[in-house]
Short mmCIF file of C-alpha atoms in Angstrom, two decimals:
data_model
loop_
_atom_site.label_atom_id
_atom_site.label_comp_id
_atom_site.label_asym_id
_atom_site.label_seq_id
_atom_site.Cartn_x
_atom_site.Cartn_y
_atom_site.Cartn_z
CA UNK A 227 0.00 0.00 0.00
CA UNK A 228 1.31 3.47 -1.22
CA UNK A 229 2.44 5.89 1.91
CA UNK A 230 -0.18 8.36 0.26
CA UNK A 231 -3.21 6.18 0.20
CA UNK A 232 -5.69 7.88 2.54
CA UNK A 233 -5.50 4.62 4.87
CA UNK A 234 -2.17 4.38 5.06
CA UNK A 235 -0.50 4.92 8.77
CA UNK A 236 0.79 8.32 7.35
CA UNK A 237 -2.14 9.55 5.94
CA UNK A 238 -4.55 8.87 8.90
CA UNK A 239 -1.75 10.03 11.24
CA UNK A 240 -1.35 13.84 9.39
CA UNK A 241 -5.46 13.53 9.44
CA UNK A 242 -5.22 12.98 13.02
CA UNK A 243 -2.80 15.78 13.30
CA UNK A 244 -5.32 17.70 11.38
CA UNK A 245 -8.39 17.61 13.39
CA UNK A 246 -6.49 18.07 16.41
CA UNK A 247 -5.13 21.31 15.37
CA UNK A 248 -8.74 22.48 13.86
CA UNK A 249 -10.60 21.09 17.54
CA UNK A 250 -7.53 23.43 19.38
CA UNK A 251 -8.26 26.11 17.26
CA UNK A 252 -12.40 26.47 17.57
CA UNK A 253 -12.08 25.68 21.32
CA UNK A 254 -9.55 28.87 21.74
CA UNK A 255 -11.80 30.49 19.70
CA UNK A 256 -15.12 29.64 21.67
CA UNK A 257 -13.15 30.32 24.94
CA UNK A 258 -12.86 34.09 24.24
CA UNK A 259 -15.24 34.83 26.03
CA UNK A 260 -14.61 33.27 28.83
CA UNK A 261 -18.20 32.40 30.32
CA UNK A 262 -18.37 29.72 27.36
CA UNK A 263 -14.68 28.13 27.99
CA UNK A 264 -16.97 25.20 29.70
CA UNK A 265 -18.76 24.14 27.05
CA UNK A 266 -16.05 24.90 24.77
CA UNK A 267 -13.72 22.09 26.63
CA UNK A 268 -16.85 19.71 26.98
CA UNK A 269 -17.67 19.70 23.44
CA UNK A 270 -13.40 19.24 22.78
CA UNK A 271 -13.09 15.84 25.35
CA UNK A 272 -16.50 14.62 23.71
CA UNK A 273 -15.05 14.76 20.21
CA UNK A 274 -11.31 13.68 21.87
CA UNK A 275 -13.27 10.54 22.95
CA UNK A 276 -14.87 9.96 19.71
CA UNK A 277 -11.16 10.08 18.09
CA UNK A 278 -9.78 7.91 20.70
CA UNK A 279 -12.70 4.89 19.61
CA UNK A 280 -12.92 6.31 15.92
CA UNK A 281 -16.41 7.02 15.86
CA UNK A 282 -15.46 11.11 15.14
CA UNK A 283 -17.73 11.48 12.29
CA UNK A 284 -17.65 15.14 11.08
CA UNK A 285 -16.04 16.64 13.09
CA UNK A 286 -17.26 20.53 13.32
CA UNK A 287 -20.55 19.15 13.21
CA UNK A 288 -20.14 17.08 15.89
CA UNK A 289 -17.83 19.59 18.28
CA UNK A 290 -21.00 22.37 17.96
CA UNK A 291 -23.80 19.90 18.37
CA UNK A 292 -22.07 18.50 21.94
CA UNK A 293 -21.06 22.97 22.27
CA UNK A 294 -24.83 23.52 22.04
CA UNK A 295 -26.66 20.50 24.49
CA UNK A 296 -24.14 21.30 26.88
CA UNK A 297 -23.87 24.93 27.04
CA UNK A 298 -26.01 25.60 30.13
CA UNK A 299 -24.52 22.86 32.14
CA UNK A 300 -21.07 22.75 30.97
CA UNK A 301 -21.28 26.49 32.03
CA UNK A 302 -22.59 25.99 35.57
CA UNK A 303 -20.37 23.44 35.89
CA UNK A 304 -17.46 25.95 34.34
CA UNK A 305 -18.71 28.75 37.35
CA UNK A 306 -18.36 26.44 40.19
CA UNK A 307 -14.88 25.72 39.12
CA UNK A 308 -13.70 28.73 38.57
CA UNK A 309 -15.52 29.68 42.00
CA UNK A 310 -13.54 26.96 43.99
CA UNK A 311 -10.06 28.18 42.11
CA UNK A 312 -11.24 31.62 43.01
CA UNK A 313 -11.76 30.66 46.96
CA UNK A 314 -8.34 28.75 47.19
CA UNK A 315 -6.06 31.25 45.64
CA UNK A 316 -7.71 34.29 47.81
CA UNK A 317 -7.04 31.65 50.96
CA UNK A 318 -3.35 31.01 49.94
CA UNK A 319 -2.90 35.02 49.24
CA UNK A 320 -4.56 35.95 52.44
CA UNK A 321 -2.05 33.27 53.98
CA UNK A 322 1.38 34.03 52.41
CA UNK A 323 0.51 37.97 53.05
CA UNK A 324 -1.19 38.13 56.87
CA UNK A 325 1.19 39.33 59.53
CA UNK A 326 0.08 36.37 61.49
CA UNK A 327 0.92 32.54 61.07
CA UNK A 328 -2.05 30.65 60.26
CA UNK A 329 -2.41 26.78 62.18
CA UNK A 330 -0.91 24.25 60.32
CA UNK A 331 -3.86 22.33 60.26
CA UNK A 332 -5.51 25.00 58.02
CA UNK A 333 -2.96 25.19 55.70
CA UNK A 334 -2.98 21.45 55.11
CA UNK A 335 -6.93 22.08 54.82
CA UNK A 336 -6.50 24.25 52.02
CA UNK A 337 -3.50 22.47 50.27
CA UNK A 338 -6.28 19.19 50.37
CA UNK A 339 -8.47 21.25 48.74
CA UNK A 340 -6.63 22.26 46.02
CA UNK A 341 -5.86 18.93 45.14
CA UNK A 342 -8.80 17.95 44.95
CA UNK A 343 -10.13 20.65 42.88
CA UNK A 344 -7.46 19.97 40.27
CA UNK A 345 -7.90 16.22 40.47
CA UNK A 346 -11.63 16.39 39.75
CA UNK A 347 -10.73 19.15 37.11
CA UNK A 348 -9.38 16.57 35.36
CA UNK A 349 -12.70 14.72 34.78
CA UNK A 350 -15.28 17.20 35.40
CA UNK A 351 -15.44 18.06 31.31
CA UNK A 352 -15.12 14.97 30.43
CA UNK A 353 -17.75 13.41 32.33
CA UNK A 354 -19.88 16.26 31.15
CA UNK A 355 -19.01 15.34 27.66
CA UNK A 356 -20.04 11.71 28.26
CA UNK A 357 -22.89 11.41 30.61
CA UNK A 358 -25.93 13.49 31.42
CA UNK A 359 -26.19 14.07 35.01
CA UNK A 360 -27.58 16.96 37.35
CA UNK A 361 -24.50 18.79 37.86
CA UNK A 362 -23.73 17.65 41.82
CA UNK A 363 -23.74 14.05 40.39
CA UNK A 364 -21.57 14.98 37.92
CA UNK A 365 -18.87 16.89 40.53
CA UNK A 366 -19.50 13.36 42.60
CA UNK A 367 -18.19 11.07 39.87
CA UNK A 368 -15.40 13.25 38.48
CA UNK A 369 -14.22 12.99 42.05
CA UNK A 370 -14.59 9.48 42.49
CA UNK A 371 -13.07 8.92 39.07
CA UNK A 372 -10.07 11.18 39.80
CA UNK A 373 -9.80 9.13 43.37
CA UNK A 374 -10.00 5.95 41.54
CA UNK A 375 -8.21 6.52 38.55
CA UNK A 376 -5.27 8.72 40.50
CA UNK A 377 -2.37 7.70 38.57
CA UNK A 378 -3.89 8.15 35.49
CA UNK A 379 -4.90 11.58 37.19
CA UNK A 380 -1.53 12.39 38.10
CA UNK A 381 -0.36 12.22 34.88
CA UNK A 382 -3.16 14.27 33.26
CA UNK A 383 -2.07 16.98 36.19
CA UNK A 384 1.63 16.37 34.73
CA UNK A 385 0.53 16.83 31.13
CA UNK A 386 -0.49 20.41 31.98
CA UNK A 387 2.98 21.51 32.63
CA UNK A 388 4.65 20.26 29.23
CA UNK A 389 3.54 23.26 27.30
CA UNK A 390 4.87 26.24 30.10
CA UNK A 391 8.41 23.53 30.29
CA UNK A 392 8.43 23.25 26.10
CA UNK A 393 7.75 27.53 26.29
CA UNK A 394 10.43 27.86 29.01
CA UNK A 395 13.06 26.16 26.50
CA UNK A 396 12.64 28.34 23.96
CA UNK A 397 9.88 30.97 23.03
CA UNK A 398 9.94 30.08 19.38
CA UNK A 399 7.70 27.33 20.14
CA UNK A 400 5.13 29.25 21.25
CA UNK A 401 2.79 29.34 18.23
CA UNK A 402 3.21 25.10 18.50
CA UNK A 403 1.75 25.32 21.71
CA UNK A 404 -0.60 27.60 20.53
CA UNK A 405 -1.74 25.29 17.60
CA UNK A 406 -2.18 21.96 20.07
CA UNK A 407 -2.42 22.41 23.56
CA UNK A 408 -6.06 21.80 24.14
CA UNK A 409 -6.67 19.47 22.01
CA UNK A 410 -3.51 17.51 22.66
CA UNK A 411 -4.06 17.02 26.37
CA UNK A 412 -7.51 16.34 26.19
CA UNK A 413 -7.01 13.48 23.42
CA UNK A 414 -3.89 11.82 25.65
CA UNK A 415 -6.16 12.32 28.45
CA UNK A 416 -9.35 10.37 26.63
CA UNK A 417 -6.87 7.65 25.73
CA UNK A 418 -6.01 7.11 29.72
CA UNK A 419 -9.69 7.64 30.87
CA UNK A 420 -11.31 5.76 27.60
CA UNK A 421 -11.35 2.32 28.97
CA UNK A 422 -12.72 3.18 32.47
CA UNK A 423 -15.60 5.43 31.02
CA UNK A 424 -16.24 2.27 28.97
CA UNK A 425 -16.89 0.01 32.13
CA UNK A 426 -18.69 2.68 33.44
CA UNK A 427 -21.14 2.54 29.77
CA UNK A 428 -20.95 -1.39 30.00
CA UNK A 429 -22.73 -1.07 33.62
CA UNK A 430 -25.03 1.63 32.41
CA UNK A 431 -27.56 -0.53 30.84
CA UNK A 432 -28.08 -3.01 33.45
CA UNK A 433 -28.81 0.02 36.17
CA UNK A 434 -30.95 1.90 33.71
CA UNK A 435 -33.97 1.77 31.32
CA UNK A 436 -33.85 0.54 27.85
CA UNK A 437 -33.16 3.44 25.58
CA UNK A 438 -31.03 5.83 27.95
CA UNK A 439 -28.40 6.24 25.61
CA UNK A 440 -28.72 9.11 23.11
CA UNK A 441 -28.08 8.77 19.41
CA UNK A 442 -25.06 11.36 19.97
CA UNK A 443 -23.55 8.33 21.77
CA UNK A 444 -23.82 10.33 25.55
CA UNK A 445 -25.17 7.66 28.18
CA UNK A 446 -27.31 9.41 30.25
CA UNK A 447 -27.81 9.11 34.17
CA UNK A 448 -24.85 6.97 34.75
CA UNK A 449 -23.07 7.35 38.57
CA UNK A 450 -19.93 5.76 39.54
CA UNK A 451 -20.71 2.75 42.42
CA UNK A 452 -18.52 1.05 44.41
CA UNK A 453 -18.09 -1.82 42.05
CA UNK A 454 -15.54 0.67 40.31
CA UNK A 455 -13.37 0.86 42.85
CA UNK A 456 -12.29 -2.01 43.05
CA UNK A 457 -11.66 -2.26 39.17
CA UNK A 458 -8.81 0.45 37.92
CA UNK A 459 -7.97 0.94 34.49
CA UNK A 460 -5.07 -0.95 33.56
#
């Protein structure tokens, strides 16, 4: 098979390469204004997913239609995020410049809590993107996921500092970074959550009605039990 046949390992790579760089590109663009960046990065890890299990489709198409259903939630959900950033960074400010020394049982309060903020960070989009919840369930299982997938977690976490480190080492790479970032962590991220979101979508129908599961692919009312803890993604 030619290296320039359309299903050759080169050609579907550079595709690959392709959408990426168009999903980081509309999700930038629908992040502008800041109150949308939620659905913005919910509509990116649903069509990451899609990628991951090659079920992508069109993809503009598809990135809008999951931009649009989840727009009101993914934006609640955005809110509350930046709310709880918000709270933490005022509480490590009001720490690092008070003229007295706050207990060091607060501190470690507050250090707990910003870990796991970023740890449920990691799947709050995600789960958005996957499964249709009222948004407290949906806080609940990104935690649990982040708690039971932690390595995986901690290496999503670590992902987010390759592009400052790759910036650091030279500033010409800058418009690189600018061209993948999004999209690059969020597909390496669907390719370590993809086979635990699957159990979770295995388990769905047994718990729930026939028919729960949308024709955009999105299972809907699915909560992590505690059958999943005992089952981490290998």
């Amino acid at each position: 098979m030619s290296i320039f046949n359309m299903e050759s390992s080169l050609m579907r790579t550079l595709a690959r390469v392709a959408d990426l760089m168009i999903l980081n590109f509309i999700t930038l663009i629908c992040c502008i204004p800041v109150i949308t960046a939620g659905a913005a990065l919910t509509a990116l890890h649903y069509m990451c997913l899609k990628m991951v299990r090659d079920e992508e489709g069109y993809l503009l198409k598809g990135y809008f239609k999951a931009f649009r259903e989840n727009l009101k939630q993914a934006t609640l959900l955005w809110i509350l995020l930046l709310l709880a950033v918000g709270v933490i960074v005022t509480d490590v400010a009001v720490m690092y410049y008070a003229v007295i020394d706050f207990p060091f049982i607060i501190r470690i309060a507050i250090l707990v809590m910003g870990i796991i903020v970023l740890c449920t960070s990691m799947y709050l989009f995600p789960m958005q993107a996957k499964f249709s919840n009222a948004i407290p369930k949906t806080i609940k299982n990104a935690f649990m996921a982040s708690m039971i997938q932690f390595p995986k977690t901690l290496l999503m976490i670590l992902m987010l500092f390759v592009a400052p480190c790759v910036i650091l080492v030279s500033e010409r790479f800058v418009p690189l970074v600018l061209l993948f970032f999004f999209s690059l962590h969020a597909y390496l991220s669907a390719l370590l959550y993809n086979k635990f979101f699957q159990r979770m979508e295995e388990r769905t129908p047994v718990q729930q009605p026939v028919g729960t599961q949308g024709e955009d692919g999105r299972i809907f009312h699915d909560e992590l039990d505690s059958s999943g803890r005992d089952k981490d993604a290998r």
